[in-house]
Structure formats: structure tokens, C-alpha cells
Amino acid sequence: MNAQTPCRPMYDRVAYNQDMRKSLGSKLFFLPHIPVHVVNQYVDFGCADGSMLKSLGKLSPQAELVGVDNDLYQRSATLANVPNIGYVASSLDKVSVLESGSVLVLSSVLHEIMSAPEAGNTPLDAARYFAHWWAQIEKLGFDYIVIRDFGVSGYLRHLKTPRAWLDAVIGSSLEGEWGRMLQVSERWGLSCSASAYAFTHYLLKRTYVDNWARELDENYLALDRESLISLLTDNGQYRLKHFRGTQTKKFANDCERDLGITVDWGTHSEIVLVRDTGTPRWPAKRHPATAGDAS
């Protein structure tokens, strides 16, 4: 199971990794909700340059650290950045899940899965594709699964974008601002002018100009948070231990600084799932990858 690459490649990995590190503190939200002293393994799926694993290694020195990324550059960066790394793999199929104390970290990954070309362009198609992917994740048997990703409530689909927000974009002195908003509307078939859901989608994307073509093709909000939580827990393999809707400081500051906009709702979801210990693991044994898998 690879971390799917959307339609376009990432052109500037250095800029991408720098952006991801800015929100590293908020990505560690799960630490109070997991008994870190008994964690024996952290697997970071979509590990980028390994910055999160590096922090987790300092907090849980007893834990095996495993990075997974389908990008060769990022796998190599993780090996260089995390001196106590266990191993780095190109897919979850090459990860050996420990029998106890295993944690799978899915940070800013789910929206990439739902942005894969195979996922289609409609919410229904994306949900079906993701449900199949999630069923395979459940069978791996991680004790905890941690998710942090974009997420807004479905009610925003029925809420019209405030006129003052549109005026702020139209009157912005920032080059290309209005055009990027229109591109989001055109690409995802939901008017940013008519829908606060779509406008929030644009706000979440708007600062990633260095990788704009790739970001535009990523379906940040394929599922609203209510639909996502239902899908994650419907099979009974995992139960919800923690949920919170939140915003990153960077997002709030960018909106205020650039557009004078204050968004009153959560734009990200923090989720911690715990496995029902009565559910079987599958497959029972696998062979771990080695550091050489990064080459």
C-alpha cells in the first residue's frame, strides 16, 4: 500500500518539507491520548523528511521508528535526518507491525489517498476508493491509528461564502489570488462564491504557490468530517478515542494577514483510534524492509 501520488509530481520538496515542519507541534497532538511509555513502534506513513519521527524518537527512545514514503528523495532525507531510524520503506506492505505497542501515524495523508487518480473526482467515488484502502489498513492490526488532516463539517456545503470574504480576495494586492480561487472552483466543481465549503478548500490551498499545480489537484475535502469518522469506525475494528476540530496557527495567521479574514470553524481534524483487541491481525507475519529500501 503506497502513499498514492496525485496527478502531478512535487516540484519543490525542500519548500514542501519546510512548510510541513512549521506545523509539527500541532501534528503531535496525540501524545496525551496514547500511553507513550508503552509504545514500542511508531510508523509514520508519508514521513517526508522524517521530522516527526525524529521528535517521537526523543520522546519515546524505546520505540522502533519506521518511515514509509513512496518518494525516493523523502526516504533518503529521512535516513539522513533521523539517526536512530529503524528502517525506511516504500510501502506499508514492507512494514512489520509489532505485536504490541504499535502506532500508525497518518498525518496529511488521507487527503492524498483520496486525491489519487483512481479515486475519481466525486465525493462518492472518493469515499468508495478510500473505504477499500481503509479496510486494508484495519487488517494490519496497529494498536493505535493517529490521523490529522484537513476536515470541515458538512454543513458548510449549505453555507454561502460571506460577501466580505469575496471582496477581500478580489481586492487583494497579492499576485494571482483571485485566479487561484477561480481555479479551485473550476477544478473541483463547486463554486467558492456560493459555498463556504469550497471557499475553505481554497483558503487551505492558497499559500502553497511553490507546488501550486500539485496542490490544486489534491482533493483536500473529499469527505466532510462526519462522513470520514463514520467510515473509519463503521467496521468495528477501531473505536474513536479522541476527536477535535481545530485550526493551525499558520492558517489563521495567513488568512488574517493576507485577506483580513477570520474563519470561525475548524479546518483540520485530530483523530485517535484504538483497536478492538478482539479483532484479528492480518497478515500474521511479514518481513520488514531494511534501510536499503530507500535506494
PDB file of N, CA and C in Angstrom, residues 142-143 235-239 273-280:
ATOM      1  N   PHE A 142      -2.551  -2.389  13.762  1.00  0.00           N
ATOM      2  CA  PHE A 142      -1.912  -1.413  14.636  1.00  0.00           C
ATOM      3  C   PHE A 142      -2.785  -1.192  15.871  1.00  0.00           C
ATOM      4  N   ASP A 143      -2.151  -1.020  17.028  1.00  0.00           N
ATOM      5  CA  ASP A 143      -2.910  -0.796  18.261  1.00  0.00           C
ATOM      6  C   ASP A 143      -3.582   0.566  18.266  1.00  0.00           C
ATOM      7  N   ASN A 235     -16.748  -0.421  10.619  1.00  0.00           N
ATOM      8  CA  ASN A 235     -16.466  -1.860  10.608  1.00  0.00           C
ATOM      9  C   ASN A 235     -16.242  -2.439  12.002  1.00  0.00           C
ATOM     10  N   GLY A 236     -16.151  -1.593  13.010  1.00  0.00           N
ATOM     11  CA  GLY A 236     -15.976  -2.081  14.362  1.00  0.00           C
ATOM     12  C   GLY A 236     -14.562  -2.517  14.709  1.00  0.00           C
ATOM     13  N   GLN A 237     -13.622  -2.352  13.776  1.00  0.00           N
ATOM     14  CA  GLN A 237     -12.233  -2.722  14.063  1.00  0.00           C
ATOM     15  C   GLN A 237     -11.594  -1.719  15.025  1.00  0.00           C
ATOM     16  N   TYR A 238     -11.986  -0.471  14.902  1.00  0.00           N
ATOM     17  CA  TYR A 238     -11.427   0.603  15.722  1.00  0.00           C
ATOM     18  C   TYR A 238     -12.550   1.446  16.304  1.00  0.00           C
ATOM     19  N   ARG A 239     -12.284   1.981  17.484  1.00  0.00           N
ATOM     20  CA  ARG A 239     -13.222   2.914  18.092  1.00  0.00           C
ATOM     21  C   ARG A 239     -12.542   4.269  18.265  1.00  0.00           C
ATOM     22  N   LEU A 273      -7.612   6.684  16.999  1.00  0.00           N
ATOM     23  CA  LEU A 273      -8.393   5.450  17.003  1.00  0.00           C
ATOM     24  C   LEU A 273      -7.638   4.379  17.773  1.00  0.00           C
ATOM     25  N   VAL A 274      -8.371   3.565  18.527  1.00  0.00           N
ATOM     26  CA  VAL A 274      -7.761   2.461  19.255  1.00  0.00           C
ATOM     27  C   VAL A 274      -8.389   1.157  18.771  1.00  0.00           C
ATOM     28  N   ARG A 275      -7.560   0.152  18.585  1.00  0.00           N
ATOM     29  CA  ARG A 275      -8.024  -1.117  18.026  1.00  0.00           C
ATOM     30  C   ARG A 275      -8.809  -1.920  19.053  1.00  0.00           C
ATOM     31  N   ASP A 276      -9.882  -2.535  18.596  1.00  0.00           N
ATOM     32  CA  ASP A 276     -10.596  -3.511  19.409  1.00  0.00           C
ATOM     33  C   ASP A 276      -9.704  -4.743  19.524  1.00  0.00           C
ATOM     34  N   THR A 277      -9.252  -5.058  20.716  1.00  0.00           N
ATOM     35  CA  THR A 277      -8.278  -6.149  20.876  1.00  0.00           C
ATOM     36  C   THR A 277      -8.833  -7.512  20.486  1.00  0.00           C
ATOM     37  N   GLY A 278     -10.142  -7.595  20.267  1.00  0.00           N
ATOM     38  CA  GLY A 278     -10.729  -8.861  19.850  1.00  0.00           C
ATOM     39  C   GLY A 278     -10.663  -9.092  18.357  1.00  0.00           C
ATOM     40  N   THR A 279     -10.216  -8.110  17.601  1.00  0.00           N
ATOM     41  CA  THR A 279     -10.163  -8.251  16.146  1.00  0.00           C
ATOM     42  C   THR A 279      -8.820  -8.833  15.723  1.00  0.00           C
ATOM     43  N   PRO A 280      -8.817  -9.688  14.717  1.00  0.00           N
ATOM     44  CA  PRO A 280      -7.572 -10.354  14.311  1.00  0.00           C
ATOM     45  C   PRO A 280      -6.640  -9.419  13.547  1.00  0.00           C
TER      46      PRO A 280
END
